[in-house]
XYZ file of C-alpha atoms in Angstrom:
510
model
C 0.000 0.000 0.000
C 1.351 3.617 -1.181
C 0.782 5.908 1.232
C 1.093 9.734 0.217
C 2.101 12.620 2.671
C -0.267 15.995 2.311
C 3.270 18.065 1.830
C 4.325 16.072 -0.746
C 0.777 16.219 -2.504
C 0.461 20.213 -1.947
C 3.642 21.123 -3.093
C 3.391 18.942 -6.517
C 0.654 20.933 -7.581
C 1.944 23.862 -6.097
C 4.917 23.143 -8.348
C 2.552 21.862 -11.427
C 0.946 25.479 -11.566
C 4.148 27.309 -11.571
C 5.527 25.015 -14.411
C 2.350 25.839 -16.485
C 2.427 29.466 -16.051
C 5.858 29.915 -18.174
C 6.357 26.335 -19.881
C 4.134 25.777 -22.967
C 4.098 21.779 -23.161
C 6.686 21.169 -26.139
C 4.565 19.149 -28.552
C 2.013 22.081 -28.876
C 4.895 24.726 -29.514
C 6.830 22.649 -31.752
C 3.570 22.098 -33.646
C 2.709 25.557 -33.748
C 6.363 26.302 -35.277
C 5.752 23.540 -38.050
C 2.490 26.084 -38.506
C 4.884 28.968 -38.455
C 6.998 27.561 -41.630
C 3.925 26.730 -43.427
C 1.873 29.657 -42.811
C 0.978 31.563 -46.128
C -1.264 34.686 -44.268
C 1.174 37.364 -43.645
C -1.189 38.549 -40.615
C -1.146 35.122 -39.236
C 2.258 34.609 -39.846
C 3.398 37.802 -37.565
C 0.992 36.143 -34.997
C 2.593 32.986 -34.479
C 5.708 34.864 -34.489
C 4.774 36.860 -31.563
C 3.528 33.793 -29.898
C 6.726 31.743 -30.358
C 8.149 34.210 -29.322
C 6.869 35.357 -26.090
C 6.662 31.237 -25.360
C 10.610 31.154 -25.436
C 10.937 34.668 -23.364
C 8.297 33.285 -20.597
C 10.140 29.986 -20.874
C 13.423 31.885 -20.033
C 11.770 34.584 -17.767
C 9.694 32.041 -15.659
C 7.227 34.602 -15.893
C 3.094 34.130 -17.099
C 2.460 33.145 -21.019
C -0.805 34.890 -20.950
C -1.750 37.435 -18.197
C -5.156 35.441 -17.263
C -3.254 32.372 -15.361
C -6.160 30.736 -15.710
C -8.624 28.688 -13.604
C -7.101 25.682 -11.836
C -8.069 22.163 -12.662
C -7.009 19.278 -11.813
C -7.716 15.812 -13.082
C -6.877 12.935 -10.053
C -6.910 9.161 -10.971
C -6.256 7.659 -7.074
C -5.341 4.229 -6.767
C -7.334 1.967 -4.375
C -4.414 0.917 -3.059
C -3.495 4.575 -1.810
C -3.309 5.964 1.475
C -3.513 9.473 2.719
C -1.135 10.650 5.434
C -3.268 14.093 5.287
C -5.570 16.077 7.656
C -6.761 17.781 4.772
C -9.413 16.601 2.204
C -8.270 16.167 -1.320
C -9.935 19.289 -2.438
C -8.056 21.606 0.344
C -4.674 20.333 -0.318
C -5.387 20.905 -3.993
C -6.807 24.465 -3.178
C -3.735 24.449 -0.901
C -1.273 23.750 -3.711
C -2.994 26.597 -5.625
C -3.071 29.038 -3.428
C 1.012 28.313 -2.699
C 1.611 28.438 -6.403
C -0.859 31.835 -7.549
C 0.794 33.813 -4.519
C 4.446 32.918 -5.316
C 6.623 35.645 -4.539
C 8.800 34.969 -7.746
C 6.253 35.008 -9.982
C 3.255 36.044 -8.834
C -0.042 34.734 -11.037
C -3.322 36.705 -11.796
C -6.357 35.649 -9.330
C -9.239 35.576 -11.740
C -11.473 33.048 -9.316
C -14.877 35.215 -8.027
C -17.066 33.895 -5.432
C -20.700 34.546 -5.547
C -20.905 34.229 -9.566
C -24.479 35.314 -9.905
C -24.231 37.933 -7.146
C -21.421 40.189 -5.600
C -18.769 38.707 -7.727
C -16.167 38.738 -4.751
C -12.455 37.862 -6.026
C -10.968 35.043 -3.763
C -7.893 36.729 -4.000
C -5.708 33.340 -4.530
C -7.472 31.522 -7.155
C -9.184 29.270 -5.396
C -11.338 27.337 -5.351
C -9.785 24.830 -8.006
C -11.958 22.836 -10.469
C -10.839 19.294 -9.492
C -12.188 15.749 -10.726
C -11.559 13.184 -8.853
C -11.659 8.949 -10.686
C -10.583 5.811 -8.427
C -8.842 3.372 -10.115
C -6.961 0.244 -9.726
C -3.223 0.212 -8.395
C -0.736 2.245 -5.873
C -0.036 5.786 -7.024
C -1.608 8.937 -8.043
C -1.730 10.312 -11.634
C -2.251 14.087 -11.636
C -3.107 16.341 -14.557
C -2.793 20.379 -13.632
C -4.570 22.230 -16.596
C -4.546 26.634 -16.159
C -7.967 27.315 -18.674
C -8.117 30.831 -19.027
C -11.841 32.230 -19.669
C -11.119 33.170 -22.830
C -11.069 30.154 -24.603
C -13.567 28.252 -21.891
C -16.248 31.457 -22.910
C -16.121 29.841 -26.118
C -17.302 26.204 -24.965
C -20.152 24.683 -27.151
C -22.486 21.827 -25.986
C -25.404 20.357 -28.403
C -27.917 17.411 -28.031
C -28.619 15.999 -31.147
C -30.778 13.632 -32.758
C -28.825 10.449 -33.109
C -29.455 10.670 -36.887
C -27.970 14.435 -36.896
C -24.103 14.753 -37.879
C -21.507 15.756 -35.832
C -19.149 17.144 -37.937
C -21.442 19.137 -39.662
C -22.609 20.277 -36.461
C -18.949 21.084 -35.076
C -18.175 22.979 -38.411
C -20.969 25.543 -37.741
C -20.145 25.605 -34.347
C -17.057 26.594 -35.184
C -17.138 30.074 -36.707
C -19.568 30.946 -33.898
C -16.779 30.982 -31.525
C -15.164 34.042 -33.148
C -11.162 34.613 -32.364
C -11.589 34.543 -28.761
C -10.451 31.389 -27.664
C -6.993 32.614 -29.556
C -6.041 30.104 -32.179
C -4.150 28.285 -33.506
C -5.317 26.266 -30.714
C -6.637 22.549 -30.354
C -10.086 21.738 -30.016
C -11.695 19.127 -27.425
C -14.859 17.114 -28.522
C -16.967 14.901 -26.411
C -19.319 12.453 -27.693
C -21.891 10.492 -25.910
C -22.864 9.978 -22.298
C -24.878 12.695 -20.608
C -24.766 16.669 -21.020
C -22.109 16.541 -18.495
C -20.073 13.505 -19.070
C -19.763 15.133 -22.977
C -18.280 18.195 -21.423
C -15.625 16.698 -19.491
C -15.158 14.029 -22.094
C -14.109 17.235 -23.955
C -11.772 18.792 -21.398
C -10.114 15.997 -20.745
C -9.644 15.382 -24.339
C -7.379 18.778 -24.713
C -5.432 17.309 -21.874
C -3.525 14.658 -24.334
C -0.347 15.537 -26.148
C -0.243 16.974 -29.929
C 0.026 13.949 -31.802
C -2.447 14.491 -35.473
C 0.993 14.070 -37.124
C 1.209 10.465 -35.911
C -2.470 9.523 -36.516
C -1.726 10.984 -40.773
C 0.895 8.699 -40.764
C -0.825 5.763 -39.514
C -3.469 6.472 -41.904
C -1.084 6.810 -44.764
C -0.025 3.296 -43.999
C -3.157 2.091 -44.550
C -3.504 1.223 -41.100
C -7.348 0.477 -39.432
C -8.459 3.362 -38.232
C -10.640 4.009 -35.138
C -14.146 5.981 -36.009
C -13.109 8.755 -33.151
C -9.385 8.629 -35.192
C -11.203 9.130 -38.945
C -13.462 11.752 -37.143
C -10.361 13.973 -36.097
C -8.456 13.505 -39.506
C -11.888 14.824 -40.774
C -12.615 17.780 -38.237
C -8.440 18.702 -38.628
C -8.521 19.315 -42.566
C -12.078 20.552 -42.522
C -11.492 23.326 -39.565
C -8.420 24.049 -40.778
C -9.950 24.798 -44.457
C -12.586 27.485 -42.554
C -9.306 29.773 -43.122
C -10.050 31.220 -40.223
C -6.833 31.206 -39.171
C -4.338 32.430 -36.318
C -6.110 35.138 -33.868
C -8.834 34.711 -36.571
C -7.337 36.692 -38.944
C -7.212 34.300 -41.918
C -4.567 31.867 -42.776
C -4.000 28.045 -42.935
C -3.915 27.086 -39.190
C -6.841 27.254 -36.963
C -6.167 24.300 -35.300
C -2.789 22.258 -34.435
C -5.074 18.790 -33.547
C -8.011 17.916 -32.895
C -9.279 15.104 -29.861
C -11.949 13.219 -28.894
C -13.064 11.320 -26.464
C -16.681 9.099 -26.642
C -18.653 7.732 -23.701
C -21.593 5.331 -24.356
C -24.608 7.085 -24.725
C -28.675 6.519 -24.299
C -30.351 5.535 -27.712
C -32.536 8.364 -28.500
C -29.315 11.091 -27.537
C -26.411 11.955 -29.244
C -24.719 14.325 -26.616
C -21.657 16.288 -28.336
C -19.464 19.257 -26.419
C -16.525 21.063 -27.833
C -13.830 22.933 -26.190
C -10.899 24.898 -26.931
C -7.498 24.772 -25.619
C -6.106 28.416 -26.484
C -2.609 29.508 -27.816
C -1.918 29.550 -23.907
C -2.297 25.660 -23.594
C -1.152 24.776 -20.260
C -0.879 20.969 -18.720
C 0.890 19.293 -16.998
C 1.173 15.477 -16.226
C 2.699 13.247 -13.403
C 2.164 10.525 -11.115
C 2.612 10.300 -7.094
C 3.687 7.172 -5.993
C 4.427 8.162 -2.152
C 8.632 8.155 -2.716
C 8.158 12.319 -2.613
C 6.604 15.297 -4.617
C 6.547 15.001 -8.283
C 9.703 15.877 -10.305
C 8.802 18.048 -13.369
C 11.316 17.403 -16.380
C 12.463 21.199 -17.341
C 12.544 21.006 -21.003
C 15.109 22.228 -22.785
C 15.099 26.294 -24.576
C 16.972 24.772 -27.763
C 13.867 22.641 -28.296
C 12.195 25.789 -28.983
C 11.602 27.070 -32.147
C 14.408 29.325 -33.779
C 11.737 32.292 -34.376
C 11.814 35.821 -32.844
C 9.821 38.726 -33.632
C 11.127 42.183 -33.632
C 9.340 45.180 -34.085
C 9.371 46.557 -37.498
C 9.504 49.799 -38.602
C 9.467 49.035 -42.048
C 6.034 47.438 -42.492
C 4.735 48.808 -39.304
C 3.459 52.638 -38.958
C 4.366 54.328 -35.495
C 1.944 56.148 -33.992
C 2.256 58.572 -30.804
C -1.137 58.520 -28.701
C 0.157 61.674 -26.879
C -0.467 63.741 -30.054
C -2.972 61.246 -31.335
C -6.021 62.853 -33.168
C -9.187 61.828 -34.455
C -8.581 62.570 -38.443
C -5.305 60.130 -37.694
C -7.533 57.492 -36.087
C -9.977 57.976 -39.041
C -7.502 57.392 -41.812
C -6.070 53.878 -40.460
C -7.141 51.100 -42.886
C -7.806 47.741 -42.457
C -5.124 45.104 -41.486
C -2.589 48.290 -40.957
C -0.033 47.121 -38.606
C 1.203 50.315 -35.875
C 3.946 50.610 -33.083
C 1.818 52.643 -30.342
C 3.858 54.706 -28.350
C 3.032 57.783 -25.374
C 0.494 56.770 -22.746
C -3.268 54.968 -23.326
C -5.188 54.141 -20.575
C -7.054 50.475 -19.408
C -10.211 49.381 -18.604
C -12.416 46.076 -19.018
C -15.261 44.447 -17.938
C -15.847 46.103 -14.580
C -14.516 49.490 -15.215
C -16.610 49.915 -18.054
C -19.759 48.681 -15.919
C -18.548 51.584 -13.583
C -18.064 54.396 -15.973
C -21.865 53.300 -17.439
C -23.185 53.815 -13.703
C -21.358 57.241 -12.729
C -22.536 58.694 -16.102
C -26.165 57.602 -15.279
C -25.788 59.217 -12.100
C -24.443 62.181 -13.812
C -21.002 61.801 -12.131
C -17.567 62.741 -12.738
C -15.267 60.338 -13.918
C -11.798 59.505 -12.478
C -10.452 60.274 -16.125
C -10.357 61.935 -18.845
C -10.885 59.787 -21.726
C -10.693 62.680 -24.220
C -8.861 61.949 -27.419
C -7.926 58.641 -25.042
C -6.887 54.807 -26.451
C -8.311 52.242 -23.971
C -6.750 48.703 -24.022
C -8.734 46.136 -22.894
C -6.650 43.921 -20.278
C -6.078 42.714 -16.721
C -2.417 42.648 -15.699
C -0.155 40.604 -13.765
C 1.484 42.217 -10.657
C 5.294 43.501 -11.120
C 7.979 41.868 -9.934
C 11.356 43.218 -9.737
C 12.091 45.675 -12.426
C 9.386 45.177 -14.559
C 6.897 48.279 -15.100
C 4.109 45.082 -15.239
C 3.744 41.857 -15.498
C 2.276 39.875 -18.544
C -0.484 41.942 -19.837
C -2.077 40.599 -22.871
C -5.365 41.582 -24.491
C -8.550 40.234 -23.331
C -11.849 39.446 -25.519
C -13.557 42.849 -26.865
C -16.439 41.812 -27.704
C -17.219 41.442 -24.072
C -16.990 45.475 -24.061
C -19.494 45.867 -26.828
C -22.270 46.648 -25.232
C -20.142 49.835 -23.912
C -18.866 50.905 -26.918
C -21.059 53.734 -28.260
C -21.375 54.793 -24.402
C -17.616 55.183 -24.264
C -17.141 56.364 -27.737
C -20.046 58.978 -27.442
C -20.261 60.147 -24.098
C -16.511 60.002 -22.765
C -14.320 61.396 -25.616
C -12.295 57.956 -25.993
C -11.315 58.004 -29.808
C -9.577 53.954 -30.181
C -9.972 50.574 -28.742
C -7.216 48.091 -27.954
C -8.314 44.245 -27.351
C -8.162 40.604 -28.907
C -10.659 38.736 -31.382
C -13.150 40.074 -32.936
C -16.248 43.361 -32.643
C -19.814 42.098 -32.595
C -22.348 44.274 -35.298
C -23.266 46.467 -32.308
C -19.466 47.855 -31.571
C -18.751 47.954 -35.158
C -21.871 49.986 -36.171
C -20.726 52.310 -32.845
C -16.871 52.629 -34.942
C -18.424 53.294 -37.897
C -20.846 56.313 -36.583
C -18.023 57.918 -34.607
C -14.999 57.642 -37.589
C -12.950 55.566 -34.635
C -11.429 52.055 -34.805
C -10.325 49.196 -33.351
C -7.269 47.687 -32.643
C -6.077 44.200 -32.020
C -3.024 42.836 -30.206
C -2.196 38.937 -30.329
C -3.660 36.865 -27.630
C -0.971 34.447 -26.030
C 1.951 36.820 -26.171
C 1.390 38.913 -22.738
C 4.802 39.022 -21.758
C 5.865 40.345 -24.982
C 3.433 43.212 -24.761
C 4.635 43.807 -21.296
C 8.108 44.383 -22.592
C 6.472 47.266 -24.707
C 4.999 48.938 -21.110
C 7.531 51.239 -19.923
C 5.508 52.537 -16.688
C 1.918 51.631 -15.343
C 0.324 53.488 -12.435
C -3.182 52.968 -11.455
C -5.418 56.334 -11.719
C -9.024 54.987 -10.855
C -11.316 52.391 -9.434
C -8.089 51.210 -7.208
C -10.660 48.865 -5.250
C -10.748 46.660 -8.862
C -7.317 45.335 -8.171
C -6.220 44.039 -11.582
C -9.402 45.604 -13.443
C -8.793 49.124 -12.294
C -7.921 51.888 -14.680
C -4.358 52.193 -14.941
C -2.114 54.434 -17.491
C 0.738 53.006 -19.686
C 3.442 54.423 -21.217
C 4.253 52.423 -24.122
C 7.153 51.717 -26.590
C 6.699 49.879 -30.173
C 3.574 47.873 -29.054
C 2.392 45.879 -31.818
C -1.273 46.432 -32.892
C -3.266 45.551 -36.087
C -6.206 47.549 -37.332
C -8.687 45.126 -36.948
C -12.265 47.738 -37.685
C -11.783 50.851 -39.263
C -13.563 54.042 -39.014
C -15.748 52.480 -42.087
C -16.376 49.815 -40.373
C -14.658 46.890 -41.998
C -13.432 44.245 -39.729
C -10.524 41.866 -40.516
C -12.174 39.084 -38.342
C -14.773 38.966 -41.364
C -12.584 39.652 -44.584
C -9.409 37.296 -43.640
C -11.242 34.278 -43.139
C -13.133 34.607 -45.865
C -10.950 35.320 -48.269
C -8.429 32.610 -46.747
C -11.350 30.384 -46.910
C -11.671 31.037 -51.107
C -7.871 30.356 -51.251
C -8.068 27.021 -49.554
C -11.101 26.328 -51.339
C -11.275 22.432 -50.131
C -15.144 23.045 -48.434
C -18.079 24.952 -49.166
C -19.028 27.230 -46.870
C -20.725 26.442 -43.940
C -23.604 28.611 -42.977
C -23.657 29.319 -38.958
């Protein structure tokens, strides 16, 4: 009988969650390299780069891939033949091991966890409660899966019931395009099949759990080797998705998705229960196994596995642009899929600033800014640590401001808008009336953009922690004009002109 000591349990996850924050898992950035040389899209081409890129500084930095660190989860397979030498439960020396690892000194990680969901929305302050699921199985040690899901791509999750006569990949391939740019691809996509409405959910999260390996499965099937159904289903999904051209941060290109799993669970006869979920450009996993001799021992892997990419900012292709000076005739004259280095000082603000601002201008209140002739960039930061002006501080999803927009654009004086994926019709038509636009950066390369931030000082809603207003000063930060002041949005006229160029499907009407 294996018996296994609370310390050593805490710490290994501790230890797991750190990993994840700065080490991609190897097989999904070497994939997404092999996408790198075979990328056509210029815009999705400077994408990857960015991402490869800030992968290999996080790696080296042991600092945050993406500035939301995610929601913990944790996947436990426990032995019968296991012991406990714990006066905790399971669930408080995971929440233990997360709380150890999201306050680390070193490299402190963004709490993103909120108590009372439907209510006050209280942060937890340490990222607990983790998501855990627990599965007893035969023999003497633990396996342990650590997974950080940030909310971007889990916002994106689909779930379906259909008629068992229905078809799923014709189902998944409208789903698809629903799911806009926010989950940050090139990514990998989960699918569950079968069971219950639940079981086909986590049947698709664990799926994403399982290494990049689509290469493997072409090969086998080029050798004429039987094929599973689930196995000709992801060959299927992989060259079908992939010819959506939606393409990397869903600006059109050849890679949407690096692989594609499933996982199927026997299922009641008149159901046909399918989920999808996306793993994001930030995948983050980890695996090991417990078997009572001490905490786990993560393999560092090794920076020359990497791929030999690095972006640079460009001065050449790229248009800089001082937001100190910044008027809006310039904003009004930017044009679609224009790349600019932003320099001066822009402001921040997301979900519940903007809520905020909406309140004190019904109340007829004065705001704690000035957004006059202002940028806003959409984002929650990671604390400092050292020298750094900020920590990772990577776009979040825009279209979660949208319903702001013509409020902020209208009423405030703000003139631009900094985020990632794409504007719904309502923000767009809101551009288009006021001659602004608005701008992406790439999802998945937060410490990157950090290196841009030269100073960051908080100037209102203090009480907001990492979603109070603060004020950058910025060097060379890489944007792309993703709606201009007419209105035209690169989320809609990449894919589908990447689509035409692949040409291997019809369209698929959402």
């Amino acid at each position: 009988m294996t018996t296994i000591r609370q310390e050593d349990f805490v710490q290994s996850i501790a230890d797991a969650f750190q990993f994840i924050s700065y080490y991609h898992p190897l097989d999904y950035i070497q994939a997404l390299g092999e996408a790198y040389e075979c990328e056509e899209s210029p815009a999705a081409r400077d994408a990857i780069a960015q991402i490869l890129t800030n992968s290999r500084m996080s790696a080296e930095g042991h600092r945050p891939i993406c500035q939301d660190t995610g929601i913990a989860l944790v996947f436990l397979k426990v032995g019968m033949n296991v012991r406990w030498d714990a006066a905790l439960s399971v669930q408080e020396m995971v929440n233990e091991g997360v709380r150890r690892a999201y306050g680390n000194v070193d490299n402190p990680l963004r709490a993103s966890v909120l108590a009372d969901p439907a209510g006050a929305r209280r942060n937890t302050k340490d990222n607990t409660p983790a998501v855990v699921h627990f599965e007893i199985v035969a023999g003497d040690s633990v396996e342990v899966i650590c997974a950080a899901k940030g909310g971007g791509s889990e916002a994106k999750a689909k779930f379906a019931m259909l008629n068992p006569s229905d078809d799923v990949v014709e189902w998944i391939l409208k789903a698809v395009p629903t799911m806009g740019a926010g989950w940050c691809p090139p990514g990998i996509l989960g699918v569950g099949i079968g069971g219950t409405p639940e079981k086909a959910m986590l049947l698709a999260k664990e799926a994403i759990m399982a290494p990049v390996d689509i290469h493997a499965l072409k090969a086998k099937a080029a050798r004429g080797d039987k094929l599973l159904r689930t196995e000709e289903l992801r060959l299927e999904l992989y060259e079908k998705v992939n010819a959506l051209g939606i393409g990397a941060q869903g600006l059109g290109g050849l890679t949407t998705v690096l692989d594609v799993k499933i996982l199927d669970y026997p299922t009641h006869a008149a159901n046909l229960p399918v989920a999808l979920i996306p793993n994001c450009a930030a995948t983050r996993h980890v695996h090991f196994h417990l078997d009572g001799s001490g905490p786990a021992k993560l393999a560092t892997p090794r920076l020359e596995d990497w791929p030999k990419v690095t972006w640079q900012p460009n001065t050449q292709t790229s248009t800089r642009v001082d937001l100190d000076t910044l008027t809006k005739a310039q904003v009004a004259a930017w044009k679609p899929g224009q790349t600019l280095l932003l320099n001066g000082k822009m402001l921040t603000g997301r979900d519940a600033a903007h809520k905020r601002i909406a309140d004190m201008l019904g109340r007829g209140e004065k705001l704690p800014v000035d957004f006059t002739n202002r940028v806003i960039y959409y984002v929650g930061p990671v604390d400092p640590v050292r020298d750094e002006a900020v920590g990772p501080a990577g776009p979040t999803t825009a279209t979660r401001m949208d319903k702001f927009t013509r409020m902020m654009l209208e009423q405030t004086g703000l003139i631009s808008m900094i985020g990632k994926s794409e504007r719904g019709p309502a923000a767009i038509a809101a551009i288009k009336d006021n001659k602004s636009a608005y701008l992406m950066a790439v999802g998945g390369a937060a410490y990157l953009v950090s290196k841009a931030i030269k100073s960051a000082k908080v100037v209102g809603f203090a009480d907001l922690g990492m979603e109070a207003i603060y004020e950058f000063e910025v060097k060379d930060m890489p944007v792309t004009v993703a709606v201009d002041s007419s209105g035209v949005s690169v989320h809609t006229t990449g894919p589908q002109e990447w689509q035409a160029k692949i040409g291997k499907i019809p369209v698929v009407a959402a």
